mmCIF file of C-alpha atoms in Angstrom:
data_model
loop_
_atom_site.group_PDB
_atom_site.id
_atom_site.type_symbol
_atom_site.label_atom_id
_atom_site.label_comp_id
_atom_site.label_asym_id
_atom_site.label_seq_id
_atom_site.Cartn_x
_atom_site.Cartn_y
_atom_site.Cartn_z
ATOM 1 C CA MET A 1 43.587 112.770 62.280
ATOM 2 C CA GLU A 2 43.858 114.884 59.127
ATOM 3 C CA LEU A 3 42.296 113.669 55.897
ATOM 4 C CA GLU A 4 44.777 111.962 53.591
ATOM 5 C CA THR A 5 44.792 112.051 49.793
ATOM 6 C CA PRO A 6 47.154 110.248 47.392
ATOM 7 C CA GLU A 7 49.139 113.498 47.211
ATOM 8 C CA THR A 8 49.419 114.057 50.967
ATOM 9 C CA PRO A 9 52.999 113.869 52.219
ATOM 10 C CA VAL A 10 53.186 111.600 55.264
ATOM 11 C CA ALA A 11 56.160 111.952 57.586
ATOM 12 C CA LEU A 12 57.382 109.353 60.045
ATOM 13 C CA VAL A 13 59.711 110.932 62.625
ATOM 14 C CA VAL A 14 61.648 108.217 64.450
ATOM 15 C CA GLY A 15 63.055 109.685 67.636
ATOM 16 C CA VAL A 16 60.237 112.209 67.912
ATOM 17 C CA THR A 17 60.661 112.866 71.648
ATOM 18 C CA GLY A 18 64.265 114.057 71.334
ATOM 19 C CA MET A 19 65.328 117.659 70.734
ATOM 20 C CA ALA A 20 65.479 117.295 66.963
ATOM 21 C CA GLY A 21 62.358 115.134 66.779
ATOM 22 C CA LEU A 22 60.207 117.542 68.766
ATOM 23 C CA SER A 23 61.286 120.462 66.584
ATOM 24 C CA LEU A 24 60.611 118.426 63.444
ATOM 25 C CA ALA A 25 57.073 117.602 64.559
ATOM 26 C CA GLU A 26 56.428 121.260 65.335
ATOM 27 C CA ALA A 27 57.877 122.444 62.032
ATOM 28 C CA LEU A 28 56.012 119.876 59.929
ATOM 29 C CA LYS A 29 52.701 120.798 61.555
ATOM 30 C CA LYS A 30 53.034 124.496 60.754
ATOM 31 C CA PRO A 31 50.702 125.691 57.957
ATOM 32 C CA THR A 32 53.749 127.254 56.273
ATOM 33 C CA ALA A 33 55.808 124.035 56.227
ATOM 34 C CA LEU A 34 57.459 123.416 52.855
ATOM 35 C CA GLY A 35 55.741 120.657 50.892
ATOM 36 C CA GLY A 36 52.748 120.649 53.248
ATOM 37 C CA PRO A 37 50.238 120.286 54.649
ATOM 38 C CA TRP A 38 51.811 117.191 56.206
ATOM 39 C CA LYS A 39 50.392 114.232 58.046
ATOM 40 C CA VAL A 40 52.862 113.463 60.843
ATOM 41 C CA TYR A 41 53.487 110.174 62.621
ATOM 42 C CA GLY A 42 55.961 110.120 65.488
ATOM 43 C CA ALA A 43 57.739 107.109 66.942
ATOM 44 C CA ALA A 44 59.925 106.412 69.959
ATOM 45 C CA ARG A 45 60.984 103.511 72.143
ATOM 46 C CA ARG A 46 59.321 104.807 75.310
ATOM 47 C CA PRO A 47 55.825 106.145 76.059
ATOM 48 C CA LYS A 48 55.074 109.735 75.116
ATOM 49 C CA PRO A 49 56.265 112.117 77.875
ATOM 50 C CA THR A 50 53.786 114.393 79.622
ATOM 51 C CA TRP A 51 55.388 117.522 78.169
ATOM 52 C CA PHE A 52 54.825 116.377 74.574
ATOM 53 C CA SER A 53 51.755 118.062 73.056
ATOM 54 C CA PRO A 54 49.338 115.546 71.465
ATOM 55 C CA SER A 55 48.395 118.134 68.829
ATOM 56 C CA LEU A 56 51.815 117.762 67.168
ATOM 57 C CA LEU A 57 51.129 114.270 65.810
ATOM 58 C CA ASP A 58 48.437 112.423 63.939
ATOM 59 C CA LEU A 59 49.666 109.210 65.520
ATOM 60 C CA TYR A 60 52.235 108.277 68.173
ATOM 61 C CA ILE A 61 53.831 104.850 67.807
ATOM 62 C CA GLN A 62 55.862 103.147 70.516
ATOM 63 C CA PHE A 63 58.142 100.357 69.343
ATOM 64 C CA ASN A 64 61.613 98.873 69.696
ATOM 65 C CA ALA A 65 63.480 99.371 66.423
ATOM 66 C CA LEU A 66 66.076 96.797 67.473
ATOM 67 C CA ASP A 67 63.395 94.109 67.433
ATOM 68 C CA PRO A 68 62.412 93.287 63.829
ATOM 69 C CA HIS A 69 59.166 91.619 64.923
ATOM 70 C CA ASP A 70 58.092 94.549 67.107
ATOM 71 C CA THR A 71 59.061 96.958 64.319
ATOM 72 C CA CYS A 72 56.971 95.073 61.771
ATOM 73 C CA LYS A 73 54.022 94.733 64.142
ATOM 74 C CA ASN A 74 53.849 98.451 64.900
ATOM 75 C CA LEU A 75 54.857 99.987 61.570
ATOM 76 C CA SER A 76 53.055 97.688 59.153
ATOM 77 C CA ILE A 77 49.796 99.600 59.701
ATOM 78 C CA ILE A 78 51.370 102.767 58.284
ATOM 79 C CA SER A 79 53.967 101.265 55.936
ATOM 80 C CA GLU A 80 51.917 101.944 52.823
ATOM 81 C CA HIS A 81 51.299 105.566 53.789
ATOM 82 C CA VAL A 82 54.708 106.974 54.760
ATOM 83 C CA THR A 83 56.329 109.108 52.071
ATOM 84 C CA HIS A 84 59.163 110.624 54.126
ATOM 85 C CA LEU A 85 61.193 109.035 56.910
ATOM 86 C CA PHE A 86 63.022 111.397 59.264
ATOM 87 C CA TRP A 87 65.662 109.430 61.197
ATOM 88 C CA VAL A 88 66.700 111.471 64.241
ATOM 89 C CA VAL A 89 67.358 108.660 66.707
ATOM 90 C CA LEU A 90 70.500 106.966 67.967
ATOM 91 C CA GLN A 91 71.700 104.596 70.626
ATOM 92 C CA ALA A 92 75.149 105.121 72.141
ATOM 93 C CA HIS A 93 77.503 102.436 73.452
ATOM 94 C CA ASP A 94 81.029 102.346 74.830
ATOM 95 C CA ASN A 95 82.608 101.134 71.583
ATOM 96 C CA GLU A 96 82.025 101.902 67.942
ATOM 97 C CA GLU A 97 81.503 98.296 66.879
ATOM 98 C CA ALA A 98 78.444 98.167 69.155
ATOM 99 C CA ASN A 99 77.271 101.547 67.849
ATOM 100 C CA ILE A 100 77.502 100.272 64.293
ATOM 101 C CA ALA A 101 75.646 97.038 65.022
ATOM 102 C CA THR A 102 72.871 98.701 67.008
ATOM 103 C CA ASN A 103 72.178 101.764 64.887
ATOM 104 C CA SER A 104 72.441 100.022 61.529
ATOM 105 C CA SER A 105 70.091 97.271 62.738
ATOM 106 C CA MET A 106 67.493 99.806 63.842
ATOM 107 C CA LEU A 107 67.524 101.674 60.544
ATOM 108 C CA SER A 108 67.569 98.431 58.535
ATOM 109 C CA ASN A 109 64.555 97.066 60.405
ATOM 110 C CA VAL A 110 62.511 100.204 59.770
ATOM 111 C CA LEU A 111 63.502 100.478 56.106
ATOM 112 C CA HIS A 112 62.642 96.828 55.576
ATOM 113 C CA VAL A 113 59.069 97.386 56.772
ATOM 114 C CA LEU A 114 58.594 100.593 54.782
ATOM 115 C CA THR A 115 59.947 99.145 51.515
ATOM 116 C CA SER A 116 59.147 95.424 51.691
ATOM 117 C CA ASN A 117 56.247 95.755 49.250
ATOM 118 C CA SER A 118 57.644 97.623 46.274
ATOM 119 C CA THR A 119 54.242 97.952 44.608
ATOM 120 C CA THR A 120 52.532 99.676 47.529
ATOM 121 C CA SER A 121 55.409 101.520 49.228
ATOM 122 C CA ARG A 122 55.116 105.301 48.989
ATOM 123 C CA LEU A 123 58.496 106.039 50.583
ATOM 124 C CA ARG A 124 60.160 108.761 48.529
ATOM 125 C CA HIS A 125 62.848 110.237 50.781
ATOM 126 C CA VAL A 126 64.826 109.403 53.918
ATOM 127 C CA THR A 127 66.389 112.089 56.084
ATOM 128 C CA LEU A 128 69.357 111.001 58.212
ATOM 129 C CA GLN A 129 70.681 113.140 61.030
ATOM 130 C CA THR A 130 74.295 112.614 62.018
ATOM 131 C CA GLY A 131 76.874 115.091 63.331
ATOM 132 C CA THR A 132 80.429 116.372 63.415
ATOM 133 C CA LYS A 133 81.743 113.054 64.699
ATOM 134 C CA HIS A 134 81.790 112.415 60.956
ATOM 135 C CA TYR A 135 84.854 114.706 60.855
ATOM 136 C CA ILE A 136 86.513 114.169 64.233
ATOM 137 C CA GLY A 137 85.744 110.510 64.891
ATOM 138 C CA PRO A 138 83.497 108.747 67.385
ATOM 139 C CA ASP A 139 85.803 109.047 70.413
ATOM 140 C CA LEU A 140 85.438 112.619 71.652
ATOM 141 C CA ASP A 141 88.138 112.170 74.277
ATOM 142 C CA HIS A 142 90.620 111.295 71.539
ATOM 143 C CA ALA A 143 89.284 113.227 68.572
ATOM 144 C CA GLY A 144 90.929 112.383 65.298
ATOM 145 C CA PRO A 145 92.544 114.654 62.717
ATOM 146 C CA SER A 146 90.576 117.806 62.188
ATOM 147 C CA ASP A 147 91.071 120.836 59.990
ATOM 148 C CA PRO A 148 88.202 123.233 60.632
ATOM 149 C CA PRO A 149 86.034 124.545 59.242
ATOM 150 C CA PHE A 150 84.638 121.095 58.478
ATOM 151 C CA HIS A 151 83.212 120.731 54.979
ATOM 152 C CA GLU A 152 81.127 117.960 53.504
ATOM 153 C CA ASN A 153 83.623 116.612 50.984
ATOM 154 C CA MET A 154 86.319 115.899 53.561
ATOM 155 C CA THR A 155 87.761 112.391 53.296
ATOM 156 C CA ARG A 156 86.346 109.907 55.764
ATOM 157 C CA LEU A 157 88.574 109.054 58.707
ATOM 158 C CA PRO A 158 90.275 105.626 58.487
ATOM 159 C CA TYR A 159 88.487 103.912 61.359
ATOM 160 C CA PRO A 160 84.977 102.650 62.125
ATOM 161 C CA ASN A 161 82.160 105.186 62.436
ATOM 162 C CA PHE A 162 78.486 104.278 62.557
ATOM 163 C CA TYR A 163 77.615 107.510 60.721
ATOM 164 C CA TYR A 164 79.490 106.193 57.671
ATOM 165 C CA VAL A 165 77.648 102.874 57.860
ATOM 166 C CA LEU A 166 74.228 104.551 58.020
ATOM 167 C CA GLU A 167 75.050 106.774 55.046
ATOM 168 C CA ASP A 168 76.158 103.759 53.007
ATOM 169 C CA LEU A 169 73.013 101.874 54.017
ATOM 170 C CA LEU A 170 70.803 104.612 52.596
ATOM 171 C CA ALA A 171 72.829 104.832 49.394
ATOM 172 C CA SER A 172 72.436 101.075 48.908
ATOM 173 C CA TYR A 173 68.684 101.528 48.431
ATOM 174 C CA SER A 174 69.087 103.834 45.441
ATOM 175 C CA PRO A 175 67.074 104.458 43.342
ATOM 176 C CA ALA A 176 64.133 103.176 45.435
ATOM 177 C CA PHE A 177 64.144 106.474 47.332
ATOM 178 C CA THR A 178 66.272 109.593 47.650
ATOM 179 C CA TRP A 179 68.046 110.631 50.842
ATOM 180 C CA SER A 180 69.746 113.536 52.572
ATOM 181 C CA VAL A 181 72.246 113.606 55.426
ATOM 182 C CA HIS A 182 72.336 116.427 57.975
ATOM 183 C CA ARG A 183 75.504 116.818 60.032
ATOM 184 C CA SER A 184 74.660 118.926 63.043
ATOM 185 C CA SER A 185 76.975 120.486 65.586
ATOM 186 C CA ILE A 186 76.013 120.753 69.284
ATOM 187 C CA ILE A 187 72.217 120.681 69.168
ATOM 188 C CA ILE A 188 70.442 123.300 71.279
ATOM 189 C CA GLY A 189 66.813 122.429 71.868
ATOM 190 C CA ALA A 190 64.294 121.243 74.444
ATOM 191 C CA SER A 191 63.699 117.676 75.592
ATOM 192 C CA SER A 192 64.363 115.371 78.518
ATOM 193 C CA ARG A 193 64.798 112.445 76.140
ATOM 194 C CA SER A 194 68.005 113.224 74.205
ATOM 195 C CA ILE A 195 71.202 111.261 74.853
ATOM 196 C CA TYR A 196 73.455 114.220 74.087
ATOM 197 C CA ASN A 197 71.789 117.304 75.553
ATOM 198 C CA MET A 198 74.542 119.773 76.358
ATOM 199 C CA LEU A 199 72.186 122.648 77.121
ATOM 200 C CA LEU A 200 70.251 120.656 79.726
ATOM 201 C CA THR A 201 73.551 119.355 81.126
ATOM 202 C CA LEU A 202 74.879 122.865 81.677
ATOM 203 C CA ALA A 203 71.534 124.148 82.953
ATOM 204 C CA THR A 204 71.336 121.454 85.634
ATOM 205 C CA TYR A 205 74.957 122.163 86.570
ATOM 206 C CA ALA A 206 74.153 125.869 86.996
ATOM 207 C CA LEU A 207 71.088 125.116 89.107
ATOM 208 C CA ILE A 208 73.046 122.744 91.336
ATOM 209 C CA CYS A 209 75.751 125.387 91.788
ATOM 210 C CA ARG A 210 73.104 127.973 92.673
ATOM 211 C CA ARG A 211 71.452 125.703 95.200
ATOM 212 C CA GLU A 212 74.753 124.876 96.896
ATOM 213 C CA GLY A 213 76.108 128.425 96.733
ATOM 214 C CA ALA A 214 79.034 127.183 94.667
ATOM 215 C CA PRO A 215 80.769 129.087 91.856
ATOM 216 C CA PHE A 216 79.771 128.200 88.297
ATOM 217 C CA ARG A 217 83.227 127.007 87.242
ATOM 218 C CA TYR A 218 83.988 126.435 83.583
ATOM 219 C CA PRO A 219 85.154 122.796 83.371
ATOM 220 C CA GLY A 220 86.980 123.149 80.083
ATOM 221 C CA SER A 221 90.339 124.469 78.959
ATOM 222 C CA ARG A 222 91.531 128.007 78.399
ATOM 223 C CA TYR A 223 91.770 127.191 74.685
ATOM 224 C CA THR A 224 88.060 126.412 74.245
ATOM 225 C CA TRP A 225 87.106 129.319 76.526
ATOM 226 C CA GLU A 226 88.740 131.759 74.111
ATOM 227 C CA HIS A 227 88.379 130.071 70.710
ATOM 228 C CA PHE A 228 85.413 129.536 68.431
ATOM 229 C CA CYS A 229 82.740 126.843 68.507
ATOM 230 C CA ASP A 230 79.393 126.499 66.759
ATOM 231 C CA ALA A 231 75.973 125.018 67.501
ATOM 232 C CA SER A 232 72.785 123.859 65.790
ATOM 233 C CA ASP A 233 69.415 125.234 66.843
ATOM 234 C CA ALA A 234 66.935 122.329 66.782
ATOM 235 C CA GLY A 235 64.382 124.447 64.950
ATOM 236 C CA LEU A 236 66.871 125.409 62.250
ATOM 237 C CA LEU A 237 67.893 121.777 61.874
ATOM 238 C CA ALA A 238 64.242 120.851 61.307
ATOM 239 C CA GLN A 239 63.895 123.568 58.667
ATOM 240 C CA GLN A 240 66.915 122.301 56.758
ATOM 241 C CA GLN A 241 65.729 118.697 56.924
ATOM 242 C CA ILE A 242 62.285 119.578 55.554
ATOM 243 C CA TRP A 243 63.836 121.760 52.848
ATOM 244 C CA ALA A 244 66.088 118.922 51.693
ATOM 245 C CA ALA A 245 63.212 116.435 51.791
ATOM 246 C CA VAL A 246 61.154 118.419 49.279
ATOM 247 C CA SER A 247 63.838 120.130 47.150
ATOM 248 C CA ASP A 248 65.022 118.281 44.051
ATOM 249 C CA SER A 249 68.438 119.952 44.130
ATOM 250 C CA ALA A 250 69.139 118.635 47.635
ATOM 251 C CA LYS A 251 68.473 114.971 46.914
ATOM 252 C CA ASN A 252 71.246 112.466 47.667
ATOM 253 C CA GLN A 253 73.389 115.119 49.329
ATOM 254 C CA ALA A 254 75.012 115.606 52.727
ATOM 255 C CA PHE A 255 74.821 118.991 54.417
ATOM 256 C CA ASN A 256 76.323 120.522 57.490
ATOM 257 C CA CYS A 257 73.721 122.262 59.596
ATOM 258 C CA THR A 258 74.848 124.884 62.073
ATOM 259 C CA ASN A 259 73.431 128.259 63.040
ATOM 260 C CA GLY A 260 75.779 130.056 60.667
ATOM 261 C CA ASP A 261 77.573 131.983 63.398
ATOM 262 C CA VAL A 262 80.249 131.125 65.957
ATOM 263 C CA PHE A 263 80.566 131.750 69.686
ATOM 264 C CA THR A 264 83.170 131.464 72.418
ATOM 265 C CA TRP A 265 82.470 129.442 75.534
ATOM 266 C CA LYS A 266 83.328 132.597 77.464
ATOM 267 C CA ALA A 267 80.282 134.299 75.919
ATOM 268 C CA PHE A 268 78.121 131.178 76.330
ATOM 269 C CA TRP A 269 79.100 130.924 80.019
ATOM 270 C CA THR A 270 78.281 134.590 80.582
ATOM 271 C CA VAL A 271 74.743 134.142 79.239
ATOM 272 C CA LEU A 272 74.149 131.003 81.310
ATOM 273 C CA SER A 273 75.384 132.817 84.416
ATOM 274 C CA GLU A 274 72.970 135.687 83.813
ATOM 275 C CA ILE A 275 70.024 133.355 83.247
ATOM 276 C CA PHE A 276 70.556 131.266 86.363
ATOM 277 C CA GLY A 277 72.035 133.886 88.669
ATOM 278 C CA VAL A 278 75.335 132.163 89.372
ATOM 279 C CA GLU A 279 78.910 133.436 89.581
ATOM 280 C CA PRO A 280 80.880 132.571 86.442
ATOM 281 C CA VAL A 281 84.433 131.366 87.008
ATOM 282 C CA PRO A 282 86.767 131.116 83.973
ATOM 283 C CA PRO A 283 89.478 128.474 83.631
ATOM 284 C CA CYS A 284 92.797 129.263 85.248
ATOM 285 C CA GLY A 285 95.020 127.403 82.819
ATOM 286 C CA ASP A 286 95.226 125.344 79.674
ATOM 287 C CA ILE A 287 93.893 122.213 81.405
ATOM 288 C CA ALA A 288 90.711 121.939 83.489
ATOM 289 C CA GLU A 289 91.555 122.182 87.183
ATOM 290 C CA PHE A 290 88.838 119.959 88.625
ATOM 291 C CA ASN A 291 87.225 116.640 87.763
ATOM 292 C CA TRP A 292 83.805 117.934 86.777
ATOM 293 C CA VAL A 293 82.474 114.583 85.563
ATOM 294 C CA GLU A 294 83.285 112.780 88.807
ATOM 295 C CA GLU A 295 81.997 115.651 90.912
ATOM 296 C CA MET A 296 78.613 115.657 89.169
ATOM 297 C CA LYS A 297 78.190 111.920 89.695
ATOM 298 C CA GLU A 298 77.558 112.755 93.351
ATOM 299 C CA LYS A 299 74.893 115.389 92.673
ATOM 300 C CA GLY A 300 71.912 113.219 91.774
ATOM 301 C CA GLY A 301 70.325 113.808 95.166
ATOM 302 C CA VAL A 302 70.694 117.560 94.784
ATOM 303 C CA TRP A 303 68.880 117.455 91.444
ATOM 304 C CA ASP A 304 66.160 115.240 92.972
ATOM 305 C CA ALA A 305 65.563 117.924 95.601
ATOM 306 C CA ILE A 306 65.353 120.664 92.934
ATOM 307 C CA VAL A 307 62.818 118.588 90.989
ATOM 308 C CA ARG A 308 60.752 117.858 94.080
ATOM 309 C CA GLU A 309 60.721 121.383 95.490
ATOM 310 C CA ASN A 310 59.763 122.964 92.145
ATOM 311 C CA GLY A 311 57.202 120.340 91.124
ATOM 312 C CA LEU A 312 59.093 119.590 87.914
ATOM 313 C CA HIS A 313 58.568 116.822 85.415
ATOM 314 C CA GLU A 314 60.278 113.887 87.112
ATOM 315 C CA THR A 315 63.779 113.309 85.756
ATOM 316 C CA LYS A 316 66.994 111.753 86.997
ATOM 317 C CA LEU A 317 70.224 113.682 86.592
ATOM 318 C CA GLU A 318 72.077 110.773 84.984
ATOM 319 C CA GLU A 319 69.293 110.312 82.407
ATOM 320 C CA ILE A 320 69.036 113.900 81.162
ATOM 321 C CA THR A 321 72.703 114.934 81.145
ATOM 322 C CA CYS A 322 75.885 114.085 79.252
ATOM 323 C CA PHE A 323 78.685 115.366 81.452
ATOM 324 C CA GLY A 324 81.309 113.137 79.840
ATOM 325 C CA ALA A 325 80.560 114.225 76.267
ATOM 326 C CA SER A 326 80.193 117.876 77.300
ATOM 327 C CA ASN A 327 83.509 117.738 79.119
ATOM 328 C CA ALA A 328 85.209 116.393 76.012
ATOM 329 C CA VAL A 329 83.793 119.187 73.822
ATOM 330 C CA MET A 330 84.948 121.870 76.246
ATOM 331 C CA ASN A 331 88.459 120.418 76.183
ATOM 332 C CA PHE A 332 88.948 120.094 72.418
ATOM 333 C CA GLY A 333 92.314 121.214 71.100
ATOM 334 C CA PHE A 334 90.805 122.670 67.921
ATOM 335 C CA GLN A 335 88.026 125.056 66.947
ATOM 336 C CA HIS A 336 84.780 123.128 66.481
ATOM 337 C CA VAL A 337 83.391 124.951 63.441
ATOM 338 C CA SER A 338 81.579 123.688 60.323
ATOM 339 C CA SER A 339 81.249 125.420 56.979
ATOM 340 C CA MET A 340 77.715 126.239 55.820
ATOM 341 C CA ASN A 341 78.808 127.181 52.286
ATOM 342 C CA LYS A 342 77.407 124.086 50.588
ATOM 343 C CA SER A 343 74.024 124.444 52.236
ATOM 344 C CA ARG A 344 73.804 128.084 51.140
ATOM 345 C CA GLU A 345 74.929 127.279 47.605
ATOM 346 C CA PHE A 346 72.170 124.663 47.321
ATOM 347 C CA GLY A 347 69.549 127.161 48.478
ATOM 348 C CA PHE A 348 69.090 126.831 52.246
ATOM 349 C CA LEU A 349 69.720 130.257 53.785
ATOM 350 C CA GLY A 350 68.432 129.791 57.336
ATOM 351 C CA TYR A 351 70.460 131.099 60.252
ATOM 352 C CA VAL A 352 70.120 131.615 64.007
ATOM 353 C CA ASP A 353 71.888 133.782 66.578
ATOM 354 C CA THR A 354 73.302 131.137 68.932
ATOM 355 C CA LEU A 355 73.237 133.193 72.136
ATOM 356 C CA LYS A 356 69.629 134.224 71.472
ATOM 357 C CA SER A 357 68.846 130.573 70.739
ATOM 358 C CA LEU A 358 70.295 129.648 74.126
ATOM 359 C CA ARG A 359 67.895 131.992 75.929
ATOM 360 C CA LYS A 360 64.938 130.818 73.841
ATOM 361 C CA TRP A 361 65.428 127.130 74.613
ATOM 362 C CA ILE A 362 66.034 127.694 78.315
ATOM 363 C CA GLU A 363 62.673 129.444 78.425
ATOM 364 C CA ARG A 364 61.102 126.570 76.499
ATOM 365 C CA LEU A 365 62.501 124.041 79.005
ATOM 366 C CA ARG A 366 60.896 126.099 81.739
ATOM 367 C CA GLU A 367 57.550 126.120 79.942
ATOM 368 C CA MET A 368 57.789 122.328 79.610
ATOM 369 C CA ASN A 369 58.365 122.104 83.393
ATOM 370 C CA ILE A 370 61.725 120.417 82.928
ATOM 371 C CA LEU A 371 63.563 123.379 84.489
ATOM 372 C CA PRO A 372 62.348 125.660 87.304
ATOM 373 C CA LYS A 373 60.530 128.805 86.195
ATOM 374 C CA THR A 374 63.186 131.038 87.800
#
């Protein structure tokens, strides 16, 4: 573990094994990290996966944030050290009331431990990652009113959303600590532990098509095939979160975080087809012609065979994919695009080429032995 002084910033990344969490740990540990050098603690509900490098953390903590006693037991040993909390974890349920109860309880339990002793707490800033469900609502199959590009001062939608509740929870602690909210788009990164991993979902779909000699059919609509969408590179998201955590001008602000460009699913599909050597098939009409979600429910055995034959890190198709959520995104009736103007005006100028990002993270998933090397 690195030596700690009273001035050392100490980060606790909750959800460290997900796409955003892994990139945060890597970014914080770089010698060039803003505000550094950092001491980095990482936490997750499950044991550390084999692909996670131990050099990225000074300490890995396994605990159940829904259990206040387990949270206190495992975080009390570091509660007087943590200066920055990076909250990049979520649990998803079938209804928003359950999402609100679960996710607000987890964050409340952690904040309680880190702030319970006001005289010894060092917590200065909390980073909250949310997403564009802030603008379109929690039900992707029945997305609410939208008027892209989405911008941060849009009025909240008039129905429950756990993102709103988490934002209000942080604001209620003012002025004990400052906070920042980061609204990502579709996150492109590398992990087998993220609930919503569209890249891994599409990669497994392509590999299953290749194995079965089936065409790589686009499951979305003609509209999304031809119109614009955006994405958030996990590394860029980490950079923005660290920037906001150490920049006075960014305190108590919400920021969109996308790559700064747009893409069409036609272009995205072309790149995936080239990478995995499959035949791309565009949509024929305005509505998807086949039930992709139901079809993929029957492909778990095919993925098991791919894992076994290539000696991959053991995963189950239903645990590493989000076919339902991906299907909803590829059938939106609007362009899924967020404005990055506010972020730029406040001083964060990072950007990423999305199609290059796609290739980079596929290669990273191969290096992590989550996807086959070829």
